[in-house]
Short mmCIF file of C-alpha atoms in Angstrom, two decimals:
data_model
loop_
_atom_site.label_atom_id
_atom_site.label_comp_id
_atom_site.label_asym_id
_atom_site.label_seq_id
_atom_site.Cartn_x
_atom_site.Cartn_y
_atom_site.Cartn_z
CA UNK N 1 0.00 0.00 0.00
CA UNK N 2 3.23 2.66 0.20
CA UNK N 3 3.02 5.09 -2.58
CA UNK N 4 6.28 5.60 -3.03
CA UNK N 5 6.23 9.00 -5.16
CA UNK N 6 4.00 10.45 -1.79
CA UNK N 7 6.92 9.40 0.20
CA UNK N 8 9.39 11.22 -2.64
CA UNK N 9 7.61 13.92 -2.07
CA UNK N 10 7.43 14.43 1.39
CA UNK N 11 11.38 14.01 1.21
CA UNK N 12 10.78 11.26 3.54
CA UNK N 13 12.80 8.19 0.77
CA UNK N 14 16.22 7.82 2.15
CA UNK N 15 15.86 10.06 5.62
CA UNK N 16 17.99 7.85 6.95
CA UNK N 17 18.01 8.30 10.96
CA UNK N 18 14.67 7.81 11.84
CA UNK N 19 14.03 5.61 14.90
CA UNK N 20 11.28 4.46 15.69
CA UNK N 21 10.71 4.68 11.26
CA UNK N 22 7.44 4.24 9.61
CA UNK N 23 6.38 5.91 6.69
CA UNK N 24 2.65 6.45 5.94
CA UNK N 25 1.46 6.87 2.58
CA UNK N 26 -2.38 7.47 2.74
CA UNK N 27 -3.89 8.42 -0.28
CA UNK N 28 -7.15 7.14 -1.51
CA UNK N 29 -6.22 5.67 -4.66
CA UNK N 30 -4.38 2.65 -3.86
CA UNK N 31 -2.03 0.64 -6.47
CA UNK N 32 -1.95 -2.93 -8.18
CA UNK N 33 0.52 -5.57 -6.95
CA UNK N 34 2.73 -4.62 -9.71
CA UNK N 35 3.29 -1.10 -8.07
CA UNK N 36 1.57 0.48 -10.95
CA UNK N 37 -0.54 2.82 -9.96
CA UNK N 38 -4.13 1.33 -10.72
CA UNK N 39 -6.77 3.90 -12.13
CA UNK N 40 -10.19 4.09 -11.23
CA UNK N 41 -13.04 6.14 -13.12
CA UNK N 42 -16.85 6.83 -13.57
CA UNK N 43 -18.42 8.36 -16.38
CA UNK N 44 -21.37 10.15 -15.86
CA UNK N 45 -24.60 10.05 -18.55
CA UNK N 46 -27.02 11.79 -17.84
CA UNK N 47 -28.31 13.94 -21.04
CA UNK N 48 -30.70 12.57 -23.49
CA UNK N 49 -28.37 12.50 -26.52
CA UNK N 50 -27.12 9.27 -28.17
CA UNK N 51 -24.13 11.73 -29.65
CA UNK N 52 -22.90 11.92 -25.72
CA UNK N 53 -23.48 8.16 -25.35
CA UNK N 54 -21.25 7.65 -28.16
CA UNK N 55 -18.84 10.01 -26.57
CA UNK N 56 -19.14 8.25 -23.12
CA UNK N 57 -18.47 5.11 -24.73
CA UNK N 58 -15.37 6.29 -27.14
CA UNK N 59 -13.58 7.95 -23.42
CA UNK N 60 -14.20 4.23 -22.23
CA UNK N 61 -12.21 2.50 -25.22
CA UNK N 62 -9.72 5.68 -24.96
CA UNK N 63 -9.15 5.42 -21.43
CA UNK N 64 -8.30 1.59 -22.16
CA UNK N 65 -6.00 2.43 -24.50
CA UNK N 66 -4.06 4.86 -23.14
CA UNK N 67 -3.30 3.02 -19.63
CA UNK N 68 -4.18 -0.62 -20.72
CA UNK N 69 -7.27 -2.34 -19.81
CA UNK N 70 -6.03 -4.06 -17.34
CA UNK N 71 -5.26 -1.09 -14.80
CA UNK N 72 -7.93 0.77 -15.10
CA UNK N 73 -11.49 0.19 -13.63
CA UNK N 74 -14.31 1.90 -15.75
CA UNK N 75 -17.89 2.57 -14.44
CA UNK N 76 -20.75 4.21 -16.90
CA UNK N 77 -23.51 5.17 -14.56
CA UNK N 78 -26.62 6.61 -16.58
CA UNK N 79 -29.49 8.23 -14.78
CA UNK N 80 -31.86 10.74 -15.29
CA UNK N 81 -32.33 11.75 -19.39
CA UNK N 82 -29.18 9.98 -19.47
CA UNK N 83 -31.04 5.99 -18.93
CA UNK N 84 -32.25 6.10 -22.51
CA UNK N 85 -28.71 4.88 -23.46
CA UNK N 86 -29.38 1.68 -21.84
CA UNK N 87 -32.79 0.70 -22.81
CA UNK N 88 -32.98 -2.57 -25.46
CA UNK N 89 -33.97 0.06 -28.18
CA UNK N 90 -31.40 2.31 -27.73
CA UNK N 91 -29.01 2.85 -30.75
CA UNK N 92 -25.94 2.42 -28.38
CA UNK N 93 -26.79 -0.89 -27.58
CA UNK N 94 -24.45 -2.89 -29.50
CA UNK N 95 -21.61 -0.88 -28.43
CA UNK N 96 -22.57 -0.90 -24.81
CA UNK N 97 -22.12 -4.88 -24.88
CA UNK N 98 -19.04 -4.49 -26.57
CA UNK N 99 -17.87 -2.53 -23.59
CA UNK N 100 -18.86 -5.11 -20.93
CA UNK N 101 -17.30 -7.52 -23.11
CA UNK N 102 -14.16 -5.32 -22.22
CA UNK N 103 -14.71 -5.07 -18.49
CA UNK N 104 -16.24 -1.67 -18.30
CA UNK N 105 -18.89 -1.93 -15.90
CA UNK N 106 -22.46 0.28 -17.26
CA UNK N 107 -24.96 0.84 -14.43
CA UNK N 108 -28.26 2.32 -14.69
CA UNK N 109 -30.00 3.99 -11.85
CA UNK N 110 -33.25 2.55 -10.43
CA UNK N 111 -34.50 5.82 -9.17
CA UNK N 112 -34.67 7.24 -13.12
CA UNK N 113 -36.65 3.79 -13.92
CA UNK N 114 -39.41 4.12 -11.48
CA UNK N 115 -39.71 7.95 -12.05
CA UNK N 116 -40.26 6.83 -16.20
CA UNK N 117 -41.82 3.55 -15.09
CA UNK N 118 -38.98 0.98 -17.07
CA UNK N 119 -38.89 -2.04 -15.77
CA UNK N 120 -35.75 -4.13 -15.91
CA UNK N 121 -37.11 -6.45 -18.98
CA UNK N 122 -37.15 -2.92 -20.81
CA UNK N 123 -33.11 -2.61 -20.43
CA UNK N 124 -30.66 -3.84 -22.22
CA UNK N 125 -29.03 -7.52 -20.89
CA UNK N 126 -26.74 -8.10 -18.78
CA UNK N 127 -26.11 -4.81 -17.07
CA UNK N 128 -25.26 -3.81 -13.65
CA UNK N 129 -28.42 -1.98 -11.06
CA UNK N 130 -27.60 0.95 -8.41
CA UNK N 131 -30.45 2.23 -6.41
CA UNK N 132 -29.30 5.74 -7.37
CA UNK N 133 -26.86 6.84 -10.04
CA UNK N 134 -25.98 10.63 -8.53
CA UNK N 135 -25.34 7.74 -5.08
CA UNK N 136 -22.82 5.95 -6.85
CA UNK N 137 -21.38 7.96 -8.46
CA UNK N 138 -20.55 10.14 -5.13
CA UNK N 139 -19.34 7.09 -3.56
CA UNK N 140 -16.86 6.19 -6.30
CA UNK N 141 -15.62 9.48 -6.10
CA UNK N 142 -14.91 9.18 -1.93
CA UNK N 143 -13.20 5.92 -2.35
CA UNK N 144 -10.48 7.66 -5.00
CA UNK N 145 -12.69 7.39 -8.48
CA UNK N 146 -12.11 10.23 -10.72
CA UNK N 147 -15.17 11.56 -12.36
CA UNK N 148 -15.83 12.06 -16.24
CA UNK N 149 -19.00 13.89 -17.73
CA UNK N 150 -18.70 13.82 -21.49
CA UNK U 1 5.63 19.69 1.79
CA UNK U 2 4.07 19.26 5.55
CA UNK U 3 0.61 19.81 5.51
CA UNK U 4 -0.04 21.64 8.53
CA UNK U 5 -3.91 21.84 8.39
CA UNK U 6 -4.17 18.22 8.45
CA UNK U 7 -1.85 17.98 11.18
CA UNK U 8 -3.33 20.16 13.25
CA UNK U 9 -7.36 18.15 12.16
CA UNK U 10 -5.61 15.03 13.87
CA UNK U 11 -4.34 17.30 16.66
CA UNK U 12 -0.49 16.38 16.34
CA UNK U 13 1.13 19.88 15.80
CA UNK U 14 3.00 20.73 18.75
CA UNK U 15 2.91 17.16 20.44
CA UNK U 16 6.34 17.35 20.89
CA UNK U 17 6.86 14.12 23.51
CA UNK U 18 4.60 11.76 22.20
CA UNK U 19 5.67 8.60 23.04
CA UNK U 20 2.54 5.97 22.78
CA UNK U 21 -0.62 5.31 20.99
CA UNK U 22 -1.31 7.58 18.07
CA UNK U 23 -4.12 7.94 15.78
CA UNK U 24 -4.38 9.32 12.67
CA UNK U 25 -6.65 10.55 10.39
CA UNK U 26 -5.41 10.98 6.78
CA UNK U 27 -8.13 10.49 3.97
CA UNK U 28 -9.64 14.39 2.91
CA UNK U 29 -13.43 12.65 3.72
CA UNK U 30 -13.91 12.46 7.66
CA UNK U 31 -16.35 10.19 9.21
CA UNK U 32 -18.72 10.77 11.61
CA UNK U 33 -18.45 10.18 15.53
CA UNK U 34 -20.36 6.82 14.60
CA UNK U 35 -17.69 5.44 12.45
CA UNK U 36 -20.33 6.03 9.66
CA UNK U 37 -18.67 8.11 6.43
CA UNK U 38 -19.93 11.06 5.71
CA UNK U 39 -21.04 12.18 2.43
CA UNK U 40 -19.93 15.58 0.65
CA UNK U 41 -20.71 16.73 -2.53
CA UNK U 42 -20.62 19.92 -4.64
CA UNK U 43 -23.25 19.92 -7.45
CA UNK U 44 -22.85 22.38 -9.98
CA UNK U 45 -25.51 24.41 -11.69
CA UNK U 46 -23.84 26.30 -15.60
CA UNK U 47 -26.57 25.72 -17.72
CA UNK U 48 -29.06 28.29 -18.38
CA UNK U 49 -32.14 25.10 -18.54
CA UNK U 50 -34.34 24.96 -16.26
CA UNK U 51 -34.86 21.17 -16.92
CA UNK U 52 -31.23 21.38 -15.35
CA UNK U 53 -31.96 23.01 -12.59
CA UNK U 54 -34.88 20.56 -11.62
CA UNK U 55 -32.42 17.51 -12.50
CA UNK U 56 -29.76 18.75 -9.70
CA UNK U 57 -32.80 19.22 -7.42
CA UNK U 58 -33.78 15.62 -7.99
CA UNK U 59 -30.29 14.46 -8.06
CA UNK U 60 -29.67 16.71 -4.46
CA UNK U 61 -32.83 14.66 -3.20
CA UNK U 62 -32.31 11.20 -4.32
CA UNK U 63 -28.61 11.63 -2.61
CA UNK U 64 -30.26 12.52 0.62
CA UNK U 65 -32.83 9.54 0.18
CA UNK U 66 -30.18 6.92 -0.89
CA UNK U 67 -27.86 7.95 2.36
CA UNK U 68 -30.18 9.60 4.56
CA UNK U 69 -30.28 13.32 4.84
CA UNK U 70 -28.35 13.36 7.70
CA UNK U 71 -24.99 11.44 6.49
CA UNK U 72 -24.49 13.68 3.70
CA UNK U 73 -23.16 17.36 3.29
CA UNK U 74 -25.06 19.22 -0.30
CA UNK U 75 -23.92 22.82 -2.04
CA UNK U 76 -25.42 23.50 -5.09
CA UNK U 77 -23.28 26.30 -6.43
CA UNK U 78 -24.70 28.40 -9.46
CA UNK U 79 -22.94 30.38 -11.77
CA UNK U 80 -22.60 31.73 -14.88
CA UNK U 81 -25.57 30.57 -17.34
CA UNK U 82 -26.90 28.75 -14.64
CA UNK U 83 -27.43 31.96 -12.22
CA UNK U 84 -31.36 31.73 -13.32
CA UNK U 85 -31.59 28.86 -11.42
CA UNK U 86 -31.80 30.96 -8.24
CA UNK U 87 -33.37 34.66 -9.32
CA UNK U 88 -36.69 35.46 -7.76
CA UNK U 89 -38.68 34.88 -10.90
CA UNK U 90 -37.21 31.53 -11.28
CA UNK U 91 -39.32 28.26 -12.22
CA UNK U 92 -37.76 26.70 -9.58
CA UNK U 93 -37.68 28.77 -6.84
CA UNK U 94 -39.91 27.13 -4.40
CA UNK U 95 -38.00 23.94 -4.86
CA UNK U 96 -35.19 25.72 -4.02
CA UNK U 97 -36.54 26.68 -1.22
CA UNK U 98 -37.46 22.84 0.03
CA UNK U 99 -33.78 22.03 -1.11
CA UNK U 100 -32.81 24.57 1.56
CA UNK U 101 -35.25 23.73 3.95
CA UNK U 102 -33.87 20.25 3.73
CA UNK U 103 -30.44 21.49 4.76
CA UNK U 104 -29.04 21.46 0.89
CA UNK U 105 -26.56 24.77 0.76
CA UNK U 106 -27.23 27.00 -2.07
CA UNK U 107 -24.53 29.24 -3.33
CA UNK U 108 -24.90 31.80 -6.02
CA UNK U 109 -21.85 33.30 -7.96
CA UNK U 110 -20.86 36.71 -6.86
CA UNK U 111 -19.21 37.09 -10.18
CA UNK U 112 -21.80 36.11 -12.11
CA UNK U 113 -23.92 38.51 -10.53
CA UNK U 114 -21.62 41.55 -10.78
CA UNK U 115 -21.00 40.37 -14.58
CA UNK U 116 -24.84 40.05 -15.25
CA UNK U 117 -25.47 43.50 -13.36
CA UNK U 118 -27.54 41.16 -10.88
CA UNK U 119 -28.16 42.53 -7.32
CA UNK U 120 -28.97 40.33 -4.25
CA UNK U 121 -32.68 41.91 -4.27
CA UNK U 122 -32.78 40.19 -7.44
CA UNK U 123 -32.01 36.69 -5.66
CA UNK U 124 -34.25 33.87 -4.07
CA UNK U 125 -34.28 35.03 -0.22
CA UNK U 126 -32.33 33.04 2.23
CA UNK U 127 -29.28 31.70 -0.26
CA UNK U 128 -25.58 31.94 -0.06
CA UNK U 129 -23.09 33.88 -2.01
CA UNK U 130 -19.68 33.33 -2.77
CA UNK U 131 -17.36 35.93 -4.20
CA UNK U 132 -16.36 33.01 -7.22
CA UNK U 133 -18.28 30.13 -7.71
CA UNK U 134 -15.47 27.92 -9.69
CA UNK U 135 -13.36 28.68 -7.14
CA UNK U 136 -15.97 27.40 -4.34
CA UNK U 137 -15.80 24.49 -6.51
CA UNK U 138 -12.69 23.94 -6.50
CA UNK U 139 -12.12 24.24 -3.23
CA UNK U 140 -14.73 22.01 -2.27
CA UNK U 141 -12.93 19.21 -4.02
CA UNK U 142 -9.82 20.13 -2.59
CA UNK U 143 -11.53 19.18 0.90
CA UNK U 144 -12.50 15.67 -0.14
CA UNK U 145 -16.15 16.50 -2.05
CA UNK U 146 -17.34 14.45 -4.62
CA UNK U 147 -18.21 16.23 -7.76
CA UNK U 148 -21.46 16.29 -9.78
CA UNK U 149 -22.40 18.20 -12.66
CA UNK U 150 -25.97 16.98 -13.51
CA UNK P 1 -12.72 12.71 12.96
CA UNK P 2 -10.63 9.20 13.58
CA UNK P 3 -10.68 6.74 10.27
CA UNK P 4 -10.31 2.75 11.55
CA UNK P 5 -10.05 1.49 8.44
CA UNK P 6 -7.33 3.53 6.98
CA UNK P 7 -5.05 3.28 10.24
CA UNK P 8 -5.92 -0.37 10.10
CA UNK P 9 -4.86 -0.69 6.64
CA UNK P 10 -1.57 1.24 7.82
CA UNK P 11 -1.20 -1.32 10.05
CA UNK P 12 -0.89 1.33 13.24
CA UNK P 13 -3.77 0.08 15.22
CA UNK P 14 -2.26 -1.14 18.07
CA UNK P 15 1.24 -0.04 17.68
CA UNK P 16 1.54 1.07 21.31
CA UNK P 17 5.92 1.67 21.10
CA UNK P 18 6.52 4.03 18.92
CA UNK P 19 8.81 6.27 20.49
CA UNK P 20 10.19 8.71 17.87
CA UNK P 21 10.23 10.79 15.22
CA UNK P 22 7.29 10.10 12.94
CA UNK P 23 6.50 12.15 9.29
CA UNK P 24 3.30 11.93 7.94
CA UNK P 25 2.37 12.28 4.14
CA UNK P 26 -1.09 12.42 3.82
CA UNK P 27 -3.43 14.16 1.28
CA UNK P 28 -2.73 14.29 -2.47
CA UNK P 29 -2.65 17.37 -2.97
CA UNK P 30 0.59 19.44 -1.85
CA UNK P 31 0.73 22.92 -0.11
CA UNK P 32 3.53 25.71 -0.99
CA UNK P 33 6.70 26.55 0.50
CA UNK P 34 4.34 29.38 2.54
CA UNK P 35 2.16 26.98 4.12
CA UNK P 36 -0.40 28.37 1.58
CA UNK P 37 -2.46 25.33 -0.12
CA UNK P 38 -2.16 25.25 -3.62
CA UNK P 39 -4.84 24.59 -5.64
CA UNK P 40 -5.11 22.43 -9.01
CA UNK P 41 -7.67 22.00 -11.38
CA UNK P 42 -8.48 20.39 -15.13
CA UNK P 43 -10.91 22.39 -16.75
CA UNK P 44 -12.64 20.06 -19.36
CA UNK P 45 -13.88 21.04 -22.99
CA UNK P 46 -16.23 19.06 -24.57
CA UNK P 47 -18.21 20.78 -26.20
CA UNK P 48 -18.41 21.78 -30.07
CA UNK P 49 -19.74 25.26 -28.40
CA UNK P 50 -17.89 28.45 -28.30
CA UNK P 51 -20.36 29.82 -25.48
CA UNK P 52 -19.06 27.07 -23.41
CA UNK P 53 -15.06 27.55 -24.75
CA UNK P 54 -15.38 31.25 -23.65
CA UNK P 55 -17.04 30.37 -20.41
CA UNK P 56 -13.94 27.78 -19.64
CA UNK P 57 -11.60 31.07 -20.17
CA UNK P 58 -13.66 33.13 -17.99
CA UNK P 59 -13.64 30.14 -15.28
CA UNK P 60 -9.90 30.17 -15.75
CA UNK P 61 -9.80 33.95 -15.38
CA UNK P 62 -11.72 33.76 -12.24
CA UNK P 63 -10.08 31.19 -10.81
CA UNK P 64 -6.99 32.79 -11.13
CA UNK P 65 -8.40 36.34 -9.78
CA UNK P 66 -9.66 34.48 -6.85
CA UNK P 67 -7.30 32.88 -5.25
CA UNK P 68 -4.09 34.13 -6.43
CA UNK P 69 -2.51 33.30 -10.28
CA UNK P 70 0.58 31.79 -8.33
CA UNK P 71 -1.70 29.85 -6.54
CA UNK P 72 -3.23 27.04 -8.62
CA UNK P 73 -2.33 25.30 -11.57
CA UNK P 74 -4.93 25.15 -14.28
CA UNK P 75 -5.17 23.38 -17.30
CA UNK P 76 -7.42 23.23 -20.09
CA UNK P 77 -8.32 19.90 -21.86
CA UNK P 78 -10.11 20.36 -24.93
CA UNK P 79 -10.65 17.12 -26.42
CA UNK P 80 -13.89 15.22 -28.80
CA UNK P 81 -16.52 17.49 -29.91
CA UNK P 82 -14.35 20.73 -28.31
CA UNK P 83 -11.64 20.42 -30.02
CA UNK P 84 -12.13 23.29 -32.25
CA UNK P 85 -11.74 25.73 -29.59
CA UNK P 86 -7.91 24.80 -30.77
CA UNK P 87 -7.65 25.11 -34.03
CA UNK P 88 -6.47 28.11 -35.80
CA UNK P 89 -9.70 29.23 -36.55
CA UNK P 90 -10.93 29.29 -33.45
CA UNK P 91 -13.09 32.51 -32.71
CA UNK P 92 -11.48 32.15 -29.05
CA UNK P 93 -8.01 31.72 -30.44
CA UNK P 94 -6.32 35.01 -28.82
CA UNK P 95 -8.28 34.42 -25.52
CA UNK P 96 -6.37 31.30 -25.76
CA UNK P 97 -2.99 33.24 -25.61
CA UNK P 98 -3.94 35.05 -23.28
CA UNK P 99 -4.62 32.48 -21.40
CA UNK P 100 -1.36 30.59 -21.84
CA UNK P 101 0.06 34.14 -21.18
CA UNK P 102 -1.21 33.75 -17.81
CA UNK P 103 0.01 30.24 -17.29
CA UNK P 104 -2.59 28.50 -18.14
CA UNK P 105 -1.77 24.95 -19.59
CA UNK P 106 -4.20 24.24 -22.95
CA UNK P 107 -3.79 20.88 -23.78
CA UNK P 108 -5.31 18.82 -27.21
CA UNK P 109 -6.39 15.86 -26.92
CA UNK P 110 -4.41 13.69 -30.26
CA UNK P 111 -6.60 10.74 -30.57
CA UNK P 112 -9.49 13.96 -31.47
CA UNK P 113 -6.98 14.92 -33.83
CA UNK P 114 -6.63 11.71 -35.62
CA UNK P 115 -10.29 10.65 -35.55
CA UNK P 116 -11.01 14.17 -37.23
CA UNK P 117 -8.02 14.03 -39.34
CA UNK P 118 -6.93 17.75 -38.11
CA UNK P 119 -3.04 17.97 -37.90
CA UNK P 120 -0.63 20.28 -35.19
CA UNK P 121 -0.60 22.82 -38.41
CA UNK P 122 -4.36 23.51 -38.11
CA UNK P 123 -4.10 24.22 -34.51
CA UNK P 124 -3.38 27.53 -32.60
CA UNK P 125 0.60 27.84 -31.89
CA UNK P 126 1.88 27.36 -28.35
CA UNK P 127 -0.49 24.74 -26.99
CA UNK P 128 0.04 20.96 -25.43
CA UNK P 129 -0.37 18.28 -26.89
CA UNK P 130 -1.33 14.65 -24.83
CA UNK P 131 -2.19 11.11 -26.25
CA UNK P 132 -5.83 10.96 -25.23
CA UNK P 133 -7.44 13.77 -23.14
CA UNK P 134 -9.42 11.56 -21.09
CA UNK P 135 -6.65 9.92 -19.64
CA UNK P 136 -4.67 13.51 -19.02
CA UNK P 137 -8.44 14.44 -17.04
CA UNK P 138 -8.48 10.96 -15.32
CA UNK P 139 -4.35 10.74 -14.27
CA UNK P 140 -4.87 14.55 -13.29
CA UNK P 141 -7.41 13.81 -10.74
CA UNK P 142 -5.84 11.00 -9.61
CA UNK P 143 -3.12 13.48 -8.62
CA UNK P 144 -5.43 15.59 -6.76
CA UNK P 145 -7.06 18.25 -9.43
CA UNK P 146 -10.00 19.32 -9.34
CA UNK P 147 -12.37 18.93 -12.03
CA UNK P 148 -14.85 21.20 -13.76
CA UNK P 149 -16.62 20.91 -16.81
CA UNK P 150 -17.60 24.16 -17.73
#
């Protein structure tokens, strides 16, 4: 759990003549095994336009690519005029399975369901359930997740 | 690089002679006296829409619903096109109102206002003001808030 | 104010000897040499909307009148859909050097750039240049910046 670039930065790597040493690295974001730092994001959908869905779901595949897949954890949460992304008829569809084929996890929000009265059946397979997108996506953010809005 | 405010939150500046048990506190979100984590976020209003101002209502309400009213600290900060959001002829003034009745902060941009040629007798009654509304942003982050821009 | 779980995870609960010296690192983000906290934030543009590009300068502006230029570190990620508040033709294009006169970073995001086939000639002089802007917004807040999306 030591980050070691904290402890560069503190000046604390190599002070030699401590005594009773321990170092304490406490950030929120913590890092793989490998001591890569892993990454950690949710991307927020909330507007009623396939042309941000796309968007949300090209930062996904870009975000991928840029750190590799493997170290980085993606969440889409859509809520609000946002959920229409995840419905069976919505244009994204295809492309949303693609990314949970690729291990980005796509939420939708119960709250925005009951308001517009969709039931699960009317969603697209296979994805994830929060009681409240604008929850989770708070939550991520307090245990280290940054935060994208396309 | 000594960060002397969070020294003194865990109450270790000038405890020159400890020599036992120490606690500290490092994350930037504190927790409650029951152990329970407390919830902050900053939800920003920039949108002149008023279907965006009743969105970060919702989204204000559904956070206090999904973690109970009490566990979680709410700003809405206004500014720039979103200012509307809280004059006294807006649509959604008397939800604003609930939303502060409900102990939801709500901050209007003193720049804005000045920029706009908007005077506080021009306001809902009973909100805040802040002399820079990014900046309360900002700094709200800087403290450990989560982030939402609805 | 105490947090178990991260002392636990430090492995301190319970460490009753500890006689001496002790350094703590604990937030992400830094403060100055004067004690003063300084701020950080990625300003995000997304939008194929010059309202919104000129609104990102303004928060910039502001941000930097509020708290002190020398204070935080700003940068500007234009990337997808507002990428053209970077090329040459941009009507914002000197409030863009002005802006870098001020210290502002403006970065462009390069996988934009391919997918829209628009090459460093067709972009304003003087500005950054990162592999994918998402990732740049994602690593910066992982860092500690703030975010705002104008």
């Amino acid at each position: 759990m030591m980050n070691r670039r904290l402890l560069l930065q503190a000046g604390l790597v190599g002070a030699a003549t401590l005594s009773a040493p321990f170092l304490i690295a406490a950030n929120a974001q913590g890092t793989g095994t490998t001591g890569q730092k892993r990454h950690k994001i949710v991307i927020q959908v909330s507007d009623n336009d396939p042309a941000k869905w796309n968007l949300a779901l090209n930062n996904a595949k870009n975000l991928q690519d840029d750190v590799g897949a493997a170290n980085v954890d993606i969440a889409i949460v859509a809520y609000g005029p946002g959920i229409g992304m995840l419905k069976l008829e919505s244009p994204t569809g295809s492309r949303v399975a693609d990314a949970m084929k690729a291990n980005v996890r796509v939420v939708a929000c119960e709250n925005t369901m009951r308001a517009q009265k969709i039931a699960k059946d009317d969603m697209l397979p296979a994805i994830s359930y929060v009681p409240a997108g604008v929850a989770e996506i708070m939550k991520k953010q307090g245990e280290g997740w940054a935060y994208l809005r396309p």
